[in-house]
C-alpha cells in the first residue's frame, strides 16, 4: 500500500520539503546523510508532537506519514548512487505495508535483475547500505538478485510473506511487479501450502503464549488477538485473492461490514498503544510490561476509581479488544480453510435435528431465522459441539448468527428450563467441556448467560502470582479439571487422577471452578461473596440442596487447603485434626483437593512445583486417614513419638549404627522433633550425626526429603549454635540460587543447632543428585559455617525489574494460638533476594529463636510463617515485645524496598 494515500497534503508539506533538502545538500560540505538524517529527525519529532496531542484521532495518518517520509528520504539517498537499469529499492515487511511506528525497523530489499553485471551495482549497494546506518534509523537491509529472491522465498514462508507485502520506493517498479506476480503462482507457494504454513505459524505463536489473549504482560504483535492475527488474515487474503487492502475481503464476501469496521477500529486502537509504547521506551517494544501498563494508563488519562485501578481499566479494554480479534481471526481462517482446502470437495452433510446440520464437520444452522424462532438453540449449538463426534467446530456463518442474536439471551431466556437443562447437559458431557466453554466465552455468550462472568471478563490481577485475567484463569481451572481425567497426568497427579473418577457428580466440581473467583473485584471476601452468588445459579438450574451446599462450601473454602498446607505446621497432628474437623467427610475432602490442585495449577504453571504439590498431597493423605478412623479418635502424641523412634531404630540397626550413640543423641532432643519428623528423616539425621567424626559443622545434602510427601531436596546442618546462624544459612543458600520452602530449627540440650532446609532450584526442581554437585554445595556451606565472622548479613543482589514494581508494604500478624508452645508470626511483604536473612537478623537482635519456618512465594510477594519462642523455648506473651518485633520487621524490610528502588 502506498502510505501517501492516507496522509493529507498539508501534513506531507509540513514534514518534507524536497526543494529545501536538495538545496541543503547542494550547499553542504559534509556527507549527504547528515542533511537527510536531520530532515528525518525533524519530521519524526513533528509527527510525535501531533500524536501526543491527538492520541488515537490521527494515529493511522501518523503511522503512514512516517513511512511516507522515510520513502522520500530513501529515494533521495538512492539517487546519490549509480544503479543499473533493472535495480529497484523495495520496502518489505511492515514497512512494505506502509506502516512505521516511532522505533519500527525499516526493512529494505535492494532487488537486482539477474542480467545485471555485479560490477554495475556492488559498490553502490555497499555504499548505500553503509549510508543507511548513518541516517540513525533502525534499518534492516538485504541485497538480492531476482533469482536469489525466488530461491529463498520458496524455502521460507516468512521471506515469501515479506516479499508479498513489498512495494517499490524508487528505481524500476516493474521489477517488483514481476516478483509479485511470480509470488502469486504455484511455482512459489501453492495456495494450499501458503495457507497451511501461515496457520501453522500462528498455532506455534499461540503456544508460546499459552494459547490465551489474556496473559498479563501481552505482546501487541504476537499474542492472540494482537496485530499479527490481523496480518495473518491479510497475508492469506493477498495470496488467495491477490487483494491489496483489507476492505477487499468485504468485496469477496469474506467479512461483513460490521467485522470490517471492527478490524479498522482495532487497528487504530492497537496502533495507538504501540505508538505510545515506542515513544515511552525510546526503542522498539511491543510487550505491555507491568511498568509500561501503568505509564500508558496515565498517558491515556485513565484514573483510579472505587471499582478498579486506572491500569486495570486500561488493560480490561485491551483484553476485550484482543478477545474479539482472536475470535474474528478464527472465523475468517475457517472460511479460508473451506475456500482453499475444501473448495472442490463434495459436501458431507449430517442431519442433527430440525435446527442444525453438520456440513463437512462444521455445525451449521439450517436457516438464518433459527435463533430468532427458537432462542434456546443458542445454547443447544454448543451442546452439539461438545457431544457430537462428527462436529469439529461451529461454522463461521452460524457463529455470526450467534453473535448477532446474543441480545436474545436476556433474563427470561437465562431462566428458560430448556436453556438451563442444556447448560447442565454441556457440563456433564464426556468430552470437550473446557474447549466449548472457551468458544462460548470468546463469542460472548458465556458472559451473556452468566452475567456474573461478565464482571470478571478482562479483569486483570495486577501481580506476578496470577499470569492470566480472572476469566482466563477460571477457564484454565476447568481445563485442568478436564485434564485430570486423562491418563497422561497420572504420574504427575496420582491422587487427583484417581479420585476425579470416583466423585459422584463431576459437574459440581466444574461449577465450583467457574464460580470460585466470580466475586473478585467486588469488594469484601470474594470466597464468601462467590459462595452466596453460586446459590442463585444452583437454584436456577434446579440443583438439590446437598449439591448446592457442597458447591457453596467449596467456593467458600477454596483457599483453605492451600493456606493450611503452606502456612501451618501440617506435621502437627492437631493441625490435621482441626482441618479434618472443618472438612467433615471424605467426599468434601476429595472435591476440595481437586479444586485446590486445579486452582493452583491454573493460576501460574511456573508456581506449581514439587514442593507445593507435596504439601497439599500430604495434607490430603493425613486428613483422609483421620476421617477414615473417625474424628472422635483422640490425639496421642506419646504413641506417635514411640512409633517414630521404633521405626527409626529399625532403620538404624540395618545401617549398624550403635544403639547407645543413638539414644545418647535422642536424649538431647525434645518431643517436638519426633512429632514433626518421620522415621526415615530421623534415621538419616541420626546416622549423619553419629558418623560425623569432625568437630566442625556437619552439612549433609539429600536429593530428596525422606518425608514421602516433601518434593524438595533436604539440606541438613548440625553445628554449634551461635548468633546469626539462621540468617547466615538463609543468605548462603540464597547465594547458591536455591529457593527455601521449609525450614526447621532444633536446638539440642548441649548447645548444638539442627537445621533442616527443604529447597528447590530456580526451575522448581530438586537438586542434581550427582556427587560433584553435592560436594560443591557442602564445601561452600561448610566453609561459611567455619567462618562465622564472615556471615553475610545481607545478600547483595539486584532486585529484579518486576519485583521493583510491586513495593508492597510489609504486613506482620502475630498470634499465640491456644494449646501451642510457640508464637506464630505471619509475614506478607514484597519478595526480594536476601529476605529470610534479614528477617533472621531481626529475630537474632531481639533474642528470639525460630523453631520452624514455612516459606511461600506468591509471585511478587511472599507469605511466610515463622513459629518462634524466646531463648528458653517458651512462646512470647509480652505484648510490648511483640509490638517491638512487628515494628522492627517492618522497619527492616520496608527500608530495604526504598533502597532497592
Tab-separated table of C-alpha atoms in Angstrom, residues 543-794:
chain	number	residue	atom	x	y	z
A	543	UNK	CA	-29.835	-28.467	41.797
A	544	UNK	CA	-30.722	-30.215	45.043
A	545	UNK	CA	-29.920	-28.848	48.492
A	546	UNK	CA	-26.988	-31.208	49.084
A	547	UNK	CA	-25.420	-30.342	45.729
A	548	UNK	CA	-25.950	-26.622	46.324
A	549	UNK	CA	-24.464	-26.741	49.807
A	550	UNK	CA	-21.425	-28.672	48.554
A	551	UNK	CA	-20.699	-26.201	45.741
A	552	UNK	CA	-21.178	-23.212	48.028
A	553	UNK	CA	-18.932	-24.806	50.672
A	554	UNK	CA	-16.227	-25.470	48.086
A	555	UNK	CA	-16.206	-21.859	46.910
A	556	UNK	CA	-16.240	-20.506	50.463
A	557	UNK	CA	-13.300	-22.749	51.361
A	558	UNK	CA	-11.419	-22.934	48.065
A	559	UNK	CA	-8.335	-21.294	49.631
A	560	UNK	CA	-8.457	-23.261	52.882
A	561	UNK	CA	-6.452	-26.300	51.817
A	562	UNK	CA	-3.620	-24.402	50.154
A	563	UNK	CA	-3.379	-21.934	53.035
A	564	UNK	CA	-3.351	-24.727	55.619
A	565	UNK	CA	-0.723	-26.696	53.711
A	566	UNK	CA	1.534	-23.733	53.057
A	567	UNK	CA	1.103	-21.668	56.209
A	568	UNK	CA	0.532	-24.114	59.043
A	569	UNK	CA	2.592	-26.898	60.567
A	570	UNK	CA	0.921	-29.900	58.975
A	571	UNK	CA	3.398	-32.203	60.678
A	572	UNK	CA	1.450	-31.407	63.840
A	573	UNK	CA	-1.417	-33.913	64.354
A	574	UNK	CA	-3.530	-31.221	65.996
A	575	UNK	CA	-3.437	-29.121	62.824
A	576	UNK	CA	-4.527	-32.134	60.767
A	577	UNK	CA	-7.361	-32.905	63.176
A	578	UNK	CA	-8.544	-29.296	63.124
A	579	UNK	CA	-8.549	-29.262	59.322
A	580	UNK	CA	-10.326	-32.636	59.171
A	581	UNK	CA	-12.999	-31.341	61.553
A	582	UNK	CA	-13.639	-28.399	59.247
A	583	UNK	CA	-13.857	-30.613	56.145
A	584	UNK	CA	-16.140	-33.124	57.801
A	585	UNK	CA	-16.071	-36.119	55.477
A	586	UNK	CA	-14.024	-37.805	52.773
A	587	UNK	CA	-16.237	-36.672	49.895
A	588	UNK	CA	-15.863	-32.991	50.781
A	589	UNK	CA	-12.121	-33.610	51.073
A	590	UNK	CA	-11.965	-35.187	47.609
A	591	UNK	CA	-13.801	-32.294	45.956
A	592	UNK	CA	-11.741	-29.699	47.829
A	593	UNK	CA	-8.469	-31.403	46.938
A	594	UNK	CA	-9.350	-31.441	43.234
A	595	UNK	CA	-10.445	-27.810	43.256
A	596	UNK	CA	-7.302	-26.750	45.137
A	597	UNK	CA	-4.887	-28.557	42.828
A	598	UNK	CA	-6.561	-27.268	39.662
A	599	UNK	CA	-6.809	-23.737	41.054
A	600	UNK	CA	-3.083	-23.557	41.809
A	601	UNK	CA	-2.115	-25.271	38.563
A	602	UNK	CA	-4.371	-22.939	36.576
A	603	UNK	CA	-3.042	-19.809	38.278
A	604	UNK	CA	0.536	-19.918	37.087
A	605	UNK	CA	2.243	-23.088	35.799
A	606	UNK	CA	5.645	-21.835	36.943
A	607	UNK	CA	4.486	-21.626	40.552
A	608	UNK	CA	3.219	-25.203	40.581
A	609	UNK	CA	6.227	-27.141	41.803
A	610	UNK	CA	7.074	-30.364	43.616
A	611	UNK	CA	7.022	-28.654	46.977
A	612	UNK	CA	3.522	-27.188	46.714
A	613	UNK	CA	2.231	-30.435	45.250
A	614	UNK	CA	3.740	-32.499	48.037
A	615	UNK	CA	2.413	-30.266	50.829
A	616	UNK	CA	-1.145	-30.464	49.571
A	617	UNK	CA	-0.803	-34.190	48.930
A	618	UNK	CA	0.461	-34.685	52.486
A	619	UNK	CA	-2.431	-32.691	53.923
A	620	UNK	CA	-4.917	-34.702	51.866
A	621	UNK	CA	-3.461	-38.062	52.856
A	622	UNK	CA	-3.171	-37.291	56.561
A	623	UNK	CA	-6.664	-35.788	56.663
A	624	UNK	CA	-8.120	-38.726	54.781
A	625	UNK	CA	-6.603	-41.080	57.369
A	626	UNK	CA	-8.152	-39.101	60.240
A	627	UNK	CA	-11.564	-39.069	58.559
A	628	UNK	CA	-11.440	-42.810	57.920
A	629	UNK	CA	-10.524	-43.555	61.542
A	630	UNK	CA	-13.140	-41.120	62.820
A	631	UNK	CA	-12.870	-37.621	64.236
A	632	UNK	CA	-13.600	-38.929	67.718
A	633	UNK	CA	-10.213	-40.715	67.875
A	634	UNK	CA	-8.082	-38.886	70.475
A	635	UNK	CA	-4.710	-37.470	69.545
A	636	UNK	CA	-1.875	-39.414	71.238
A	637	UNK	CA	1.499	-37.714	70.844
A	638	UNK	CA	3.225	-40.207	73.121
A	639	UNK	CA	2.205	-43.088	70.883
A	640	UNK	CA	3.306	-41.143	67.819
A	641	UNK	CA	6.730	-40.415	69.338
A	642	UNK	CA	7.158	-44.024	70.388
A	643	UNK	CA	6.228	-45.305	66.941
A	644	UNK	CA	8.547	-42.836	65.160
A	645	UNK	CA	11.504	-43.823	67.365
A	646	UNK	CA	10.770	-47.516	66.984
A	647	UNK	CA	10.675	-47.305	63.186
A	648	UNK	CA	13.813	-45.154	63.114
A	649	UNK	CA	15.693	-47.660	65.301
A	650	UNK	CA	14.903	-50.442	62.843
A	651	UNK	CA	16.362	-48.416	60.003
A	652	UNK	CA	19.457	-47.540	62.021
A	653	UNK	CA	20.039	-51.161	63.031
A	654	UNK	CA	20.088	-52.050	59.349
A	655	UNK	CA	22.863	-49.471	58.977
A	656	UNK	CA	24.647	-50.944	62.030
A	657	UNK	CA	24.557	-47.675	63.943
A	658	UNK	CA	25.456	-48.073	67.658
A	659	UNK	CA	22.155	-48.038	69.655
A	660	UNK	CA	23.849	-46.370	72.627
A	661	UNK	CA	25.044	-43.486	70.463
A	662	UNK	CA	21.564	-43.183	69.023
A	663	UNK	CA	19.932	-42.986	72.442
A	664	UNK	CA	22.539	-40.543	73.689
A	665	UNK	CA	21.694	-38.164	70.828
A	666	UNK	CA	17.940	-38.603	71.148
A	667	UNK	CA	18.054	-37.781	74.846
A	668	UNK	CA	19.209	-34.282	73.855
A	669	UNK	CA	16.221	-33.713	71.553
A	670	UNK	CA	12.748	-32.610	72.544
A	671	UNK	CA	9.468	-34.350	71.818
A	672	UNK	CA	8.587	-31.838	69.067
A	673	UNK	CA	11.365	-33.198	66.878
A	674	UNK	CA	9.908	-36.720	66.870
A	675	UNK	CA	6.389	-35.361	66.270
A	676	UNK	CA	7.494	-33.260	63.306
A	677	UNK	CA	9.834	-35.658	61.585
A	678	UNK	CA	9.115	-39.011	60.032
A	679	UNK	CA	11.106	-42.105	60.943
A	680	UNK	CA	13.193	-42.105	57.742
A	681	UNK	CA	14.245	-38.479	58.304
A	682	UNK	CA	15.069	-39.129	61.972
A	683	UNK	CA	17.183	-42.151	60.968
A	684	UNK	CA	19.068	-40.181	58.313
A	685	UNK	CA	19.768	-37.249	60.635
A	686	UNK	CA	20.921	-39.620	63.372
A	687	UNK	CA	23.167	-41.580	61.029
A	688	UNK	CA	24.788	-38.393	59.726
A	689	UNK	CA	25.491	-37.048	63.234
A	690	UNK	CA	26.736	-40.321	64.752
A	691	UNK	CA	29.070	-40.945	61.798
A	692	UNK	CA	30.361	-37.368	61.780
A	693	UNK	CA	33.959	-37.571	63.057
A	694	UNK	CA	34.961	-33.915	62.761
A	695	UNK	CA	34.495	-31.276	65.448
A	696	UNK	CA	33.456	-28.862	62.708
A	697	UNK	CA	29.997	-28.314	61.264
A	698	UNK	CA	28.140	-31.149	59.566
A	699	UNK	CA	26.480	-30.406	56.245
A	700	UNK	CA	24.545	-33.203	54.542
A	701	UNK	CA	22.584	-32.855	51.355
A	702	UNK	CA	19.962	-35.253	50.074
A	703	UNK	CA	18.435	-35.013	46.627
A	704	UNK	CA	15.006	-35.538	48.183
A	705	UNK	CA	13.387	-35.281	51.570
A	706	UNK	CA	12.845	-38.533	53.425
A	707	UNK	CA	9.277	-37.464	54.027
A	708	UNK	CA	7.289	-39.245	51.338
A	709	UNK	CA	5.333	-36.096	50.651
A	710	UNK	CA	8.052	-33.464	50.505
A	711	UNK	CA	9.025	-32.765	46.921
A	712	UNK	CA	12.285	-30.966	47.628
A	713	UNK	CA	15.918	-31.582	48.413
A	714	UNK	CA	16.937	-31.555	52.069
A	715	UNK	CA	19.927	-29.646	53.410
A	716	UNK	CA	20.748	-30.751	56.953
A	717	UNK	CA	23.140	-28.752	59.122
A	718	UNK	CA	24.415	-29.804	62.555
A	719	UNK	CA	26.704	-27.282	64.179
A	720	UNK	CA	27.401	-25.390	67.384
A	721	UNK	CA	24.637	-22.873	67.929
A	722	UNK	CA	25.751	-19.286	67.511
A	723	UNK	CA	24.275	-15.852	66.801
A	724	UNK	CA	23.154	-15.104	63.236
A	725	UNK	CA	23.122	-18.805	62.290
A	726	UNK	CA	19.665	-18.843	60.711
A	727	UNK	CA	20.287	-15.554	58.914
A	728	UNK	CA	23.641	-16.775	57.674
A	729	UNK	CA	22.277	-20.085	56.434
A	730	UNK	CA	19.453	-18.365	54.545
A	731	UNK	CA	21.898	-15.901	52.987
A	732	UNK	CA	24.289	-18.671	51.914
A	733	UNK	CA	21.521	-20.787	50.406
A	734	UNK	CA	20.238	-17.723	48.579
A	735	UNK	CA	23.700	-17.078	47.156
A	736	UNK	CA	23.597	-20.600	45.727
A	737	UNK	CA	20.431	-19.652	43.787
A	738	UNK	CA	18.266	-22.052	45.759
A	739	UNK	CA	14.755	-21.312	46.993
A	740	UNK	CA	13.886	-22.269	50.579
A	741	UNK	CA	10.384	-23.658	51.050
A	742	UNK	CA	10.599	-25.008	54.573
A	743	UNK	CA	12.977	-24.602	57.482
A	744	UNK	CA	13.052	-26.460	60.813
A	745	UNK	CA	15.327	-25.476	63.636
A	746	UNK	CA	16.070	-27.662	66.672
A	747	UNK	CA	18.469	-26.658	69.454
A	748	UNK	CA	19.821	-29.605	71.443
A	749	UNK	CA	20.364	-29.613	75.187
A	750	UNK	CA	24.146	-29.487	74.682
A	751	UNK	CA	24.092	-26.321	72.566
A	752	UNK	CA	24.014	-27.665	69.026
A	753	UNK	CA	21.674	-26.494	66.286
A	754	UNK	CA	19.998	-28.990	63.961
A	755	UNK	CA	18.714	-27.032	60.954
A	756	UNK	CA	16.809	-28.615	58.103
A	757	UNK	CA	16.034	-26.717	54.890
A	758	UNK	CA	13.846	-28.041	52.081
A	759	UNK	CA	14.971	-26.373	48.869
A	760	UNK	CA	14.338	-26.362	45.124
A	761	UNK	CA	16.385	-24.798	42.360
A	762	UNK	CA	15.319	-21.808	40.255
A	763	UNK	CA	13.351	-24.097	37.949
A	764	UNK	CA	11.342	-25.567	40.805
A	765	UNK	CA	13.197	-28.894	40.628
A	766	UNK	CA	15.138	-30.917	43.169
A	767	UNK	CA	18.925	-30.654	43.189
A	768	UNK	CA	21.095	-32.635	40.815
A	769	UNK	CA	21.910	-35.875	42.591
A	770	UNK	CA	25.443	-36.211	41.246
A	771	UNK	CA	28.195	-36.391	43.851
A	772	UNK	CA	30.016	-33.461	42.243
A	773	UNK	CA	27.129	-31.051	42.764
A	774	UNK	CA	26.514	-32.173	46.345
A	775	UNK	CA	30.212	-31.935	47.185
A	776	UNK	CA	30.421	-28.373	45.854
A	777	UNK	CA	27.399	-27.302	47.919
A	778	UNK	CA	28.770	-28.977	51.029
A	779	UNK	CA	32.128	-27.271	50.624
A	780	UNK	CA	30.592	-23.811	50.292
A	781	UNK	CA	28.252	-24.270	53.236
A	782	UNK	CA	30.908	-25.830	55.446
A	783	UNK	CA	33.436	-23.099	54.661
A	784	UNK	CA	30.909	-20.392	55.508
A	785	UNK	CA	29.943	-22.055	58.789
A	786	UNK	CA	33.605	-22.385	59.784
A	787	UNK	CA	33.986	-18.627	59.456
A	788	UNK	CA	31.104	-17.101	61.423
A	789	UNK	CA	32.732	-13.661	61.485
A	790	UNK	CA	32.165	-13.526	57.744
A	791	UNK	CA	28.443	-14.371	57.921
A	792	UNK	CA	26.780	-12.354	55.142
A	793	UNK	CA	24.162	-10.291	56.911
A	794	UNK	CA	22.590	-9.194	53.666
